[in-house]
Amino acid sequence: MELRGYQREAVAPALRGRNSIIWLPTGAGKTRAAVHVCRRHLESRRGGRVAVLVNKVHLVDQHAKKEFHVLQDAFKVTAISGDSHHKSFFACVVKQSDVVICTAQILQNALVSGEEDTHVELTDFSLLVIDECHHTHKEGVYNKIMLNYLQRKLSGQQGLPQVLGLTASPGTGGATSFEGAVEHILQICANLDTEKIMSAQEEVQHLQSHVPQPRKQYDLCQERAQDPFGEQLKKMMEQIQQYMEMPGLPQDFGTQIYEQRIMELEKRAAETFCRKMRVCALHLRKYNDALLINDTVRMIDAFQCLQQFYTAERDAKDPTERFLTTTFEENRTSLQALAGDRRYENPRLGKLEEILQEHFQPPGTARGIVFTKTRQSAHSLLSWLQDTATLCGQHIRAAVLTGAGYSNQTKHMTQNEQQDVIKLFRKGALNLLFSTSVAEEGLDIPECNIVVRYGLMTNEIAMVQARGRARAENSVYSVLAKANSREVSRELLNENLVELMERAIREVQAMPEQEYSLKPCAASCPPHCPASHCLLQIRDLQQVAVASWLMKEARISERRQLHDPDDVYLYCVNCNVAVCRGSDIRTVEGMHHVNINPNFRVYYRVSGKIQFQRTFKDWEPGCRIMCSECSQDWGMEMIYRQVKLPILSIKNFVVETPAEKRRYKKWSAVTFPVKEFDYLEYCSSTHGQSF
């Protein structure tokens, strides 16, 4: 495998077996360089084994088919993702493979698994390749794997794998000062246990000649001159707030700040069993969502969002629900009429229409990605495109690309659907994607020549990654936003932060090796020693990171023992009826929280079987479950080895302990222990037989 000069420079320490980070621009061939390192590693190391970790499911397939397939002439390469049957026998697959490509979460699950078929150790691998390694921080799954690694390293364990990180954009970690940016880069190096950050220094001109950068342009539009649709929504929100009879409620409708404050209000109302306030807050949040949609895409999309919300089943006995439904019904006709009035349409869409018309001229050689914030806006933009007469004949073949995770807001894509869309885009059967951030990192389409960031406000890493999707010669990177908006200000700040990041990396690269990696500066160091940030040196940072992690784990463990499960009650978040105790709850496979009390069945009813496009080893989904009293969604049934068990979503309940009433987002935060489900014990107790 022939590498370019700058790639050879970047891989030099890795070929010598040293932990390192390859920092090269998107499109420069980092993965190709990593494949070369893997080949050399396996050729020179008897019994060597490589794990290639990615952070997005679609990158498993891309790496396997576009890059690592060249190793199959001499080595066994296996790709494993969430939909793969290999996942259930991960340990066996690892033993039979030379290179395993998988999402980091699959490896993390295997590291902590107690099952022989799935459990592996870090020492089962001799090389870890970590793609998009700038995610190795805070609570990220990469960092959980590396904290495990560091704990073992600091305790003296031998045989740990070599580490190779790949990134185009380590970022500044939120820092806006040079010192803060250097600290962040050092922390990333510490987290990855790397001795070197490698980039093109001697071969920089060679790099620039091979990696064209897109031309950046700001496509700015004005605010709507008039917005009667939005104004009517705001009047309805004022009407709801008057009904609540609470002074001091926020008035900044249609903003993220309003959304945060109304979510806090809804949580507080749930915990104090104030149903009227909670229900009004839920509806106000939906109106705020509609205003945000109206600001991003079309009025009709905002209207349909509300209409869909009000078609859901509600508790007709509740006077607050009746008032809110009547309020919407009284305004429905006028809202729908305004939503169809093109005089008040979103100026952003007019600007996007101009961009697409300019670039998607016959014979249709353009290929582009429009990045937008939410799944809902991605689907709305596709619908807008299909309804826009001037674009219908422009040879545009478009689709949506969004995340695979479940969302009750908008239909999610399965992993197979993601792969199909990417495959069609790569072949040219599709030439335009409306995408969320799922396609920002790693998606390699060399023919892509137009990238539009549609009203987005993100950090410098996302900017660099999105820009890097424009790979072709003479590409365009467009920032489509309102003039003088926060999005424009953030984009300009991001440009400055990228320069700051580059300066910080150069500073770390220039640090003397012994100062960088082993010990703090000596007292005799001159004032302007290049290792002036050695107080942040790698070993200290690693020890602090591991100690913090262990302390946090200990605190979590202590918190889980604070209350006796028998003294804990769960109430329906909507109607405040007590429905079970904490002692009724068990975990299945360490993650699904089920109620095993047979009497619980009287508190809920079922509706509509849930369909997943993937299968599970020991269970299948049943029906959705909801409160029999008020129709509040509670979760779903699982059929586990022929036993039907209700899975409870903790966010749909208020948890009362002897100390407080509280609403939780995740089960991991509750303050009582939950036992693992014992299948044989359950069968014995419910069927009166011993097994």
XYZ file of C-alpha atoms in Angstrom:
691
model
C 0.000 0.000 0.000
C 1.599 3.257 -1.158
C 1.229 6.234 1.155
C 1.699 9.858 0.224
C 4.580 11.736 1.792
C 2.479 13.527 4.406
C 0.784 10.239 5.373
C 4.178 8.571 5.863
C 5.202 11.459 8.103
C 2.022 11.130 10.161
C 2.280 7.364 10.748
C 5.993 7.211 11.632
C 5.600 6.876 15.460
C 2.711 4.405 15.085
C 4.888 2.160 12.904
C 7.430 2.143 15.752
C 4.705 0.910 18.118
C 4.154 4.209 19.911
C 0.765 5.593 20.899
C -0.044 8.585 18.717
C -2.761 10.777 17.230
C -2.885 11.446 13.490
C -4.194 14.981 12.955
C -4.892 15.590 9.265
C -7.677 17.471 7.430
C -10.816 15.685 6.278
C -10.160 14.047 2.928
C -6.420 13.641 3.568
C -6.601 9.860 3.966
C -6.304 9.306 7.730
C -8.135 5.984 7.499
C -5.907 4.837 4.633
C -2.880 5.670 6.780
C -4.404 3.686 9.658
C -4.928 0.663 7.370
C -1.206 0.798 6.531
C -0.343 0.840 10.248
C -2.664 -2.131 10.849
C -1.042 -4.175 8.078
C 2.472 -3.502 9.350
C 1.378 -4.200 12.922
C -0.181 -7.570 12.070
C 2.720 -8.585 9.824
C 5.287 -7.869 12.519
C 3.411 -9.192 15.556
C 2.574 -12.862 15.954
C -0.977 -13.231 17.312
C -1.688 -9.518 16.914
C -5.293 -8.346 16.807
C -6.738 -4.929 15.916
C -9.954 -3.237 17.051
C -11.069 -0.329 14.866
C -13.574 1.782 16.799
C -16.015 4.244 15.227
C -18.662 6.490 16.765
C -21.352 6.224 14.058
C -22.961 3.008 12.871
C -22.748 3.809 9.155
C -18.956 4.209 9.445
C -18.597 0.502 10.318
C -19.790 -0.462 6.846
C -17.868 2.357 5.138
C -14.544 1.431 6.770
C -15.045 -2.273 6.097
C -15.954 -1.912 2.420
C -13.970 1.160 1.340
C -10.755 0.962 3.373
C -10.006 -2.148 5.429
C -11.113 -4.636 2.762
C -7.573 -4.433 1.301
C -6.324 -6.374 4.341
C -8.475 -9.385 3.478
C -5.770 -10.794 1.209
C -3.844 -11.830 4.323
C -6.076 -11.227 7.360
C -9.624 -11.916 8.550
C -11.562 -8.622 8.808
C -14.969 -8.627 10.564
C -17.402 -5.704 10.760
C -19.911 -5.666 13.651
C -22.684 -3.111 14.180
C -25.876 -2.956 16.261
C -27.928 -4.892 13.697
C -25.288 -7.601 13.285
C -25.856 -11.114 14.622
C -22.111 -11.210 15.404
C -22.773 -8.908 18.367
C -24.290 -11.698 20.459
C -21.106 -13.766 20.120
C -18.616 -10.927 20.211
C -15.928 -12.809 22.153
C -15.970 -15.724 19.695
C -15.844 -13.381 16.699
C -12.887 -11.497 18.206
C -10.926 -14.721 18.729
C -11.520 -15.725 15.097
C -10.600 -12.320 13.586
C -7.441 -10.323 12.986
C -9.267 -7.008 12.560
C -12.609 -6.185 14.183
C -14.417 -2.999 13.083
C -17.227 -1.967 15.413
C -18.905 0.915 17.176
C -17.215 1.851 20.442
C -20.421 1.041 22.333
C -20.271 -2.598 21.232
C -16.723 -2.939 22.579
C -17.665 -1.156 25.822
C -20.651 -3.491 26.294
C -18.354 -6.476 25.763
C -15.766 -5.164 28.249
C -18.360 -4.916 31.041
C -20.409 -7.994 30.063
C -20.488 -10.939 32.435
C -21.475 -13.415 29.705
C -18.799 -15.708 28.325
C -20.047 -15.389 24.723
C -19.674 -11.609 24.689
C -17.008 -10.640 27.254
C -13.584 -9.513 26.064
C -10.588 -7.839 27.704
C -8.555 -4.928 26.389
C -5.571 -7.276 26.370
C -7.324 -9.405 23.726
C -6.197 -6.665 21.319
C -2.717 -5.457 20.439
C -3.824 -2.262 18.638
C -6.814 0.054 19.118
C -7.578 2.431 16.240
C -9.953 5.155 17.450
C -11.675 7.070 14.659
C -12.815 10.672 15.350
C -10.808 10.423 18.574
C -11.642 13.996 19.657
C -14.715 12.399 21.258
C -12.459 10.809 23.907
C -13.542 13.098 26.716
C -16.148 13.589 29.451
C -18.905 10.948 29.397
C -18.248 9.732 25.841
C -18.026 5.979 25.277
C -14.477 6.334 23.874
C -13.474 7.873 27.189
C -15.081 5.058 29.187
C -12.973 2.560 27.248
C -9.820 4.620 27.708
C -10.449 5.199 31.432
C -10.567 1.414 31.764
C -7.260 1.300 29.843
C -5.653 4.048 31.960
C -6.717 2.468 35.240
C -5.014 -0.756 34.187
C -1.930 1.068 32.911
C -1.491 3.110 36.091
C -1.842 -0.045 38.214
C 1.045 -1.595 36.269
C -0.814 -4.029 34.005
C 1.222 -5.244 31.036
C 0.085 -6.264 27.565
C -2.244 -3.326 26.923
C -2.811 -2.484 23.246
C -1.072 0.249 21.287
C -3.404 3.214 20.644
C -3.775 5.142 17.381
C -6.213 8.071 17.304
C -7.506 9.750 14.139
C -8.985 13.253 13.994
C -9.331 16.333 11.823
C -10.609 18.543 14.626
C -9.667 18.103 18.288
C -11.352 21.463 18.992
C -10.633 23.702 21.970
C -12.990 22.065 24.471
C -14.954 25.273 24.916
C -11.811 27.286 25.703
C -11.376 30.710 24.108
C -7.889 31.375 25.542
C -4.610 29.949 24.265
C -3.803 28.411 27.671
C -7.229 26.778 27.847
C -6.898 25.369 24.328
C -3.462 23.898 25.134
C -4.901 22.333 28.283
C -7.702 20.755 26.242
C -5.270 19.288 23.676
C -3.112 17.883 26.470
C -6.198 16.376 28.094
C -7.176 14.621 24.849
C -3.596 13.295 24.597
C -3.745 12.114 28.208
C -7.121 10.429 27.693
C -5.739 8.543 24.690
C -2.376 7.866 26.376
C -0.629 9.230 23.300
C 3.006 10.253 23.109
C 2.746 12.260 19.885
C 0.303 14.300 17.826
C 1.398 13.823 14.236
C 0.521 16.097 11.332
C 2.027 17.228 8.052
C 4.874 19.520 9.074
C 7.672 18.723 6.641
C 5.181 17.631 3.949
C 2.628 20.423 4.395
C 2.830 21.654 0.780
C 2.326 18.110 -0.458
C -0.779 17.877 1.747
C -2.241 21.155 0.478
C -1.827 20.073 -3.143
C -3.762 16.840 -2.521
C -6.559 18.103 -0.272
C -8.555 20.942 -1.861
C -10.487 23.152 0.544
C -14.009 24.310 -0.402
C -14.795 27.961 -1.042
C -16.748 29.365 1.883
C -19.653 31.736 1.334
C -22.218 33.362 3.586
C -25.699 33.228 2.049
C -27.685 35.617 4.216
C -31.409 36.341 4.234
C -33.603 38.850 6.048
C -36.255 38.303 8.714
C -39.849 37.812 7.576
C -41.372 41.249 6.968
C -44.609 39.950 8.499
C -45.352 36.772 10.441
C -49.101 36.632 11.209
C -48.941 32.830 11.680
C -46.259 33.152 14.368
C -48.066 36.080 15.992
C -51.265 34.047 16.305
C -49.361 31.180 17.944
C -47.905 33.642 20.458
C -51.394 35.015 21.266
C -52.574 31.453 21.928
C -49.596 30.910 24.235
C -50.474 34.109 26.125
C -54.039 32.802 26.474
C -52.759 29.517 27.957
C -50.456 31.358 30.366
C -53.385 33.510 31.545
C -55.379 30.327 32.201
C -52.498 29.045 34.359
C -52.924 32.047 36.710
C -49.213 32.176 37.516
C -47.491 35.571 37.574
C -43.931 35.865 36.264
C -44.132 33.279 33.480
C -41.590 33.789 30.651
C -42.702 35.753 27.585
C -39.801 35.093 25.181
C -41.866 32.721 23.010
C -40.140 30.888 20.172
C -36.674 30.685 21.778
C -34.497 27.931 23.237
C -34.438 29.849 26.535
C -38.243 29.710 26.745
C -38.123 25.975 26.040
C -35.654 25.403 28.890
C -37.717 27.431 31.355
C -40.989 25.753 30.416
C -39.352 22.294 30.740
C -38.174 23.231 34.244
C -41.717 24.371 35.051
C -43.166 21.080 33.781
C -40.694 19.068 35.908
C -41.488 21.126 39.009
C -45.229 20.742 38.413
C -44.882 16.953 38.049
C -42.924 16.686 41.289
C -45.514 18.765 43.195
C -48.464 16.891 41.621
C -49.806 20.109 40.069
C -51.520 18.593 37.057
C -52.956 21.811 35.633
C -49.548 23.520 35.528
C -47.821 20.436 34.128
C -50.310 19.842 31.302
C -50.250 23.525 30.306
C -46.439 23.477 30.306
C -46.421 20.424 27.996
C -48.722 22.174 25.529
C -46.748 25.423 25.721
C -43.606 23.491 24.851
C -45.328 22.089 21.779
C -46.399 25.604 20.716
C -42.805 26.735 21.226
C -41.650 23.830 19.032
C -44.083 25.058 16.364
C -42.613 28.584 16.547
C -39.090 27.183 16.170
C -40.215 25.097 13.185
C -41.890 28.165 11.687
C -38.581 30.020 12.038
C -36.644 27.162 10.386
C -38.879 25.782 7.624
C -42.471 26.321 6.467
C -45.563 27.513 8.297
C -47.401 24.384 7.176
C -44.755 22.207 8.882
C -45.346 24.080 12.139
C -49.118 23.726 11.751
C -48.869 19.987 11.069
C -46.661 19.574 14.150
C -49.437 21.049 16.322
C -52.225 19.223 14.513
C -50.480 15.882 15.013
C -50.019 16.680 18.719
C -53.740 17.397 19.164
C -54.860 14.211 17.396
C -53.207 12.088 20.122
C -55.469 10.388 22.631
C -56.167 12.588 25.674
C -57.897 12.370 29.027
C -61.267 13.941 28.161
C -62.223 14.036 31.847
C -59.491 16.560 32.643
C -60.765 20.195 32.415
C -57.286 21.502 31.522
C -56.995 19.104 28.587
C -60.490 20.165 27.441
C -59.564 23.878 27.625
C -56.334 23.375 25.674
C -57.968 21.232 22.996
C -60.786 23.780 22.592
C -58.241 26.611 22.295
C -56.511 24.844 19.423
C -59.777 23.857 17.705
C -61.037 27.466 17.817
C -57.871 28.628 16.038
C -57.298 25.652 13.738
C -59.015 27.034 10.626
C -57.362 30.455 10.715
C -53.942 28.928 11.441
C -54.302 26.564 8.493
C -55.294 29.438 6.209
C -52.290 31.529 7.277
C -49.962 28.521 6.871
C -50.978 28.259 3.220
C -50.420 31.977 2.449
C -47.146 32.157 0.490
C -46.795 35.903 1.135
C -45.540 35.095 4.616
C -43.237 32.182 3.749
C -39.797 31.730 5.287
C -37.017 33.778 3.564
C -34.501 31.036 4.418
C -36.270 28.737 1.962
C -36.081 31.319 -0.810
C -32.320 31.572 -0.278
C -31.933 27.778 -0.264
C -33.928 27.620 -3.493
C -31.447 30.061 -5.097
C -28.442 27.980 -3.959
C -29.899 24.710 -5.268
C -30.936 26.293 -8.564
C -27.412 27.629 -9.043
C -25.614 24.355 -8.337
C -28.025 21.733 -9.631
C -28.071 22.738 -13.281
C -28.285 20.094 -16.027
C -26.608 17.729 -16.775
C -26.748 17.240 -13.019
C -23.158 16.641 -11.930
C -23.639 18.318 -8.528
C -23.825 16.321 -5.322
C -24.643 18.046 -2.047
C -25.600 17.805 1.619
C -27.828 20.279 3.466
C -27.169 20.029 7.209
C -30.031 20.972 9.506
C -30.586 20.720 13.247
C -33.464 18.274 13.732
C -34.947 15.190 12.086
C -38.204 17.058 11.773
C -36.596 19.903 9.781
C -34.761 17.407 7.539
C -38.082 15.766 6.612
C -39.729 19.185 6.203
C -36.991 20.355 3.823
C -37.441 17.252 1.659
C -41.199 17.879 1.580
C -40.554 21.540 0.663
C -38.237 20.492 -2.171
C -40.838 18.120 -3.576
C -43.452 20.903 -3.469
C -41.225 23.579 -5.078
C -41.970 23.775 -8.789
C -38.712 25.544 -9.753
C -36.647 22.674 -8.304
C -38.665 19.726 -9.546
C -37.080 19.779 -13.002
C -33.546 20.422 -11.800
C -32.379 16.789 -11.825
C -32.410 16.764 -8.029
C -32.804 13.312 -6.509
C -33.052 13.903 -2.767
C -33.512 11.927 0.453
C -33.275 12.368 4.211
C -30.401 11.001 6.314
C -30.939 11.064 10.087
C -29.864 9.154 13.189
C -30.809 5.573 13.955
C -31.795 6.203 17.582
C -35.470 6.104 18.524
C -37.324 9.421 18.868
C -40.989 9.973 19.595
C -40.799 13.300 17.727
C -40.085 12.045 14.228
C -39.681 8.680 12.538
C -36.150 7.397 13.018
C -34.119 5.597 10.365
C -32.986 2.037 10.873
C -29.322 1.255 10.332
C -30.184 -0.554 7.103
C -32.119 2.470 5.828
C -29.128 4.682 6.619
C -26.814 2.343 4.707
C -29.163 2.251 1.704
C -29.352 6.056 1.480
C -25.570 6.446 1.778
C -25.033 3.760 -0.867
C -27.403 5.489 -3.305
C -25.755 8.866 -2.622
C -22.308 7.381 -3.170
C -23.378 5.865 -6.499
C -25.066 9.103 -7.627
C -28.584 7.636 -7.722
C -29.258 10.297 -5.064
C -27.488 13.626 -5.394
C -28.823 15.636 -2.456
C -29.191 14.741 1.229
C -31.048 16.648 3.919
C -29.123 15.467 6.941
C -28.759 15.920 10.669
C -25.324 15.737 12.279
C -25.173 11.961 11.648
C -23.401 12.670 8.322
C -21.045 15.371 9.643
C -18.251 13.036 10.625
C -16.495 10.494 8.468
C -18.914 10.232 5.536
C -16.587 9.887 2.557
C -18.122 10.917 -0.785
C -15.297 12.285 -2.972
C -17.805 13.669 -5.524
C -19.646 15.854 -2.974
C -19.197 19.479 -4.072
C -21.803 21.533 -2.197
C -22.390 21.628 1.560
C -25.006 23.943 3.093
C -25.288 24.561 6.811
C -28.931 25.546 7.113
C -29.504 27.846 10.091
C -27.145 25.881 12.329
C -25.329 27.077 15.409
C -22.711 24.528 16.482
C -19.089 24.437 17.621
C -15.822 24.574 15.683
C -15.537 20.763 15.494
C -18.914 20.426 13.754
C -17.968 23.277 11.389
C -14.696 21.597 10.375
C -16.408 18.217 9.990
C -19.321 19.547 7.908
C -16.977 21.564 5.703
C -14.948 18.402 5.176
C -17.867 16.659 3.460
C -17.246 18.923 0.413
C -14.454 16.829 -1.134
C -14.540 17.582 -4.855
C -12.495 20.239 -6.679
C -14.082 23.720 -6.676
C -16.493 22.779 -3.889
C -18.677 25.288 -2.062
C -19.367 25.450 1.677
C -22.367 27.702 2.308
C -23.517 29.150 5.625
C -27.207 29.933 5.156
C -28.488 32.125 7.971
C -30.307 35.327 8.805
C -28.214 38.479 8.491
C -26.751 39.666 11.816
C -27.932 36.479 13.535
C -26.392 34.408 16.322
C -25.660 31.689 13.741
C -23.425 34.060 11.756
C -21.676 35.271 14.920
C -21.034 31.678 15.994
C -19.643 30.729 12.586
C -17.198 33.658 12.730
C -16.199 32.626 16.262
C -15.674 29.055 15.027
C -13.200 30.300 12.426
C -11.195 31.971 15.208
C -11.428 28.848 17.386
C -10.045 26.665 14.572
C -7.001 28.971 14.356
C -6.661 28.803 18.161
C -6.864 24.989 18.049
C -4.110 24.846 15.410
C -1.835 27.112 17.497
C -2.463 24.979 20.582
C -1.608 21.757 18.740
C 1.629 23.290 17.424
C 2.500 24.286 21.001
C 1.953 20.749 22.283
C 3.899 19.291 19.343
C 6.830 21.583 20.230
C 6.989 20.499 23.892
C 10.120 18.539 24.847
C 9.156 14.896 25.115
C 10.355 14.333 28.684
C 8.483 17.382 29.919
C 5.309 16.503 27.994
C 5.025 12.960 29.212
C 6.875 12.278 32.427
C 7.298 15.024 34.997
C 6.498 18.646 35.854
C 8.910 21.415 34.890
C 12.073 21.624 36.974
C 12.396 24.659 39.217
C 15.369 25.756 37.132
C 13.283 26.104 33.926
C 13.539 29.542 32.311
C 10.401 31.756 32.390
C 9.553 31.103 28.738
C 10.218 27.380 28.762
C 8.317 25.724 25.861
C 6.979 23.300 28.472
C 5.326 26.074 30.477
C 2.114 24.063 30.548
C 3.811 21.011 32.025
C 1.779 21.382 35.180
C -0.871 19.822 32.915
C 1.519 17.058 31.908
C 0.164 13.763 30.764
C 0.756 11.427 33.734
C -0.803 13.878 36.195
C -3.807 14.391 33.939
C -4.279 10.639 33.625
C -4.113 10.094 37.386
C -6.632 12.880 37.982
C -8.962 11.503 35.285
C -8.911 7.964 36.711
C -9.319 9.180 40.304
C -12.273 11.378 39.290
C -13.876 8.478 37.444
C -13.481 6.111 40.410
C -14.865 8.749 42.791
C -17.846 9.294 40.515
C -18.527 5.554 40.249
C -18.345 5.287 44.040
C -20.799 8.177 44.452
C -23.216 6.575 41.980
C -22.965 3.261 43.826
C -23.598 4.970 47.174
C -26.549 6.897 45.755
C -28.133 3.664 44.513
C -28.211 2.408 48.126
C -29.770 5.488 49.751
C -33.311 4.101 50.036
C -34.983 0.755 50.588
C -36.936 -0.184 47.405
C -39.949 -1.032 49.615
C -40.068 2.612 50.733
C -40.092 3.960 47.163
C -43.305 4.632 45.198
C -43.807 5.399 41.508
C -46.681 7.685 40.491
C -48.065 8.291 37.006
C -46.570 11.608 35.942
C -49.881 12.809 34.541
C -52.675 11.749 36.940
C -50.481 11.275 40.051
C -51.849 7.807 40.896
C -49.424 5.572 42.851
C -48.941 2.474 40.697
C -46.037 0.448 42.115
C -43.140 0.237 44.567
C -39.431 0.310 43.811
C -39.265 -3.320 44.980
C -41.465 -4.341 42.015
C -38.766 -3.297 39.536
C -36.106 -5.573 38.019
C -33.572 -5.130 35.211
C -33.417 -7.414 32.196
C -29.990 -7.654 30.530
C -28.846 -4.878 32.846
C -30.767 -2.194 30.984
C -34.528 -2.810 30.584
C -36.442 -1.891 33.762
C -39.523 -4.094 34.109
C -42.299 -4.452 36.691
C -42.647 -8.079 37.856
C -45.658 -7.582 40.152
C -48.623 -9.435 38.526
C -51.041 -6.947 40.166
C -49.483 -4.101 38.178
C -51.526 -5.192 35.153
C -54.649 -3.437 36.494
C -52.949 -0.025 36.253
C -52.224 -0.021 32.528
C -53.736 -0.899 29.187
C -52.051 -1.718 25.898
C -52.369 -0.260 22.415
C -50.743 -1.088 19.104
C -47.910 -3.596 18.737
C -44.466 -1.989 18.421
C -42.424 -3.042 15.393
C -38.622 -2.979 15.286
C -36.727 -3.802 12.113
C -34.053 -5.582 14.127
C -34.295 -8.726 16.230
C -32.987 -9.404 19.727
C -31.435 -12.517 21.194
C -33.911 -13.350 23.992
C -36.845 -10.988 23.600
C -39.184 -9.241 21.204
C -41.278 -6.063 21.588
C -44.946 -6.302 22.521
C -47.493 -3.470 22.697
C -47.199 0.106 23.889
C -48.461 0.537 27.468
C -50.321 3.512 28.931
C -52.000 4.537 32.167
C -55.509 3.055 32.375
C -56.638 6.144 34.275
C -55.381 9.016 32.049
C -53.802 7.417 28.911
C -50.306 8.720 29.759
C -47.654 6.787 27.823
C -45.611 4.588 30.209
C -43.414 2.441 27.989
C -43.854 -0.908 26.254
C -44.200 -4.620 26.850
C -41.338 -6.994 26.198
C -41.831 -10.694 25.574
C -38.811 -12.227 27.274
C -38.465 -15.986 26.764
C -42.257 -16.261 26.365
C -42.918 -14.117 29.478
C -44.720 -10.798 28.981
C -43.176 -7.985 31.078
C -43.956 -4.234 31.079
C -40.852 -2.029 30.522
C -41.255 1.311 32.303
C -39.757 4.552 31.026
C -38.734 6.427 34.179
C -39.432 9.868 32.673
C -43.161 8.990 32.683
C -43.267 8.632 36.469
C -42.662 10.659 39.607
C -40.521 8.779 42.117
C -41.280 9.297 45.806
C -38.661 8.342 48.396
C -38.664 9.133 52.132
C -36.577 12.200 51.209
C -38.423 13.751 48.234
C -40.624 13.463 45.182
C -38.567 13.659 42.004
C -38.777 13.186 38.257
C -35.826 11.413 36.611
C -34.702 11.308 32.990
C -32.739 8.062 33.391
C -33.017 4.998 35.601
C -29.294 5.266 36.367
C -30.012 8.310 38.576
C -32.529 6.719 40.978
C -31.595 6.376 44.663
C -32.608 2.768 45.331
C -31.053 -0.538 44.219
C -32.729 -2.548 41.454
C -32.163 -6.317 41.307
C -31.529 -8.252 38.107
C -34.536 -10.215 36.816
C -34.390 -13.900 37.790
C -36.252 -15.812 35.092
C -36.503 -19.130 36.967
C -37.611 -17.472 40.196
C -40.281 -15.505 38.307
C -41.611 -18.629 36.580
C -41.697 -20.474 39.929
C -43.603 -17.691 41.704
C -46.156 -17.083 38.932
C -46.779 -20.707 37.894
C -46.309 -22.376 41.296
C -43.716 -24.813 39.993
C -40.110 -25.236 40.950
C -37.531 -25.276 38.149
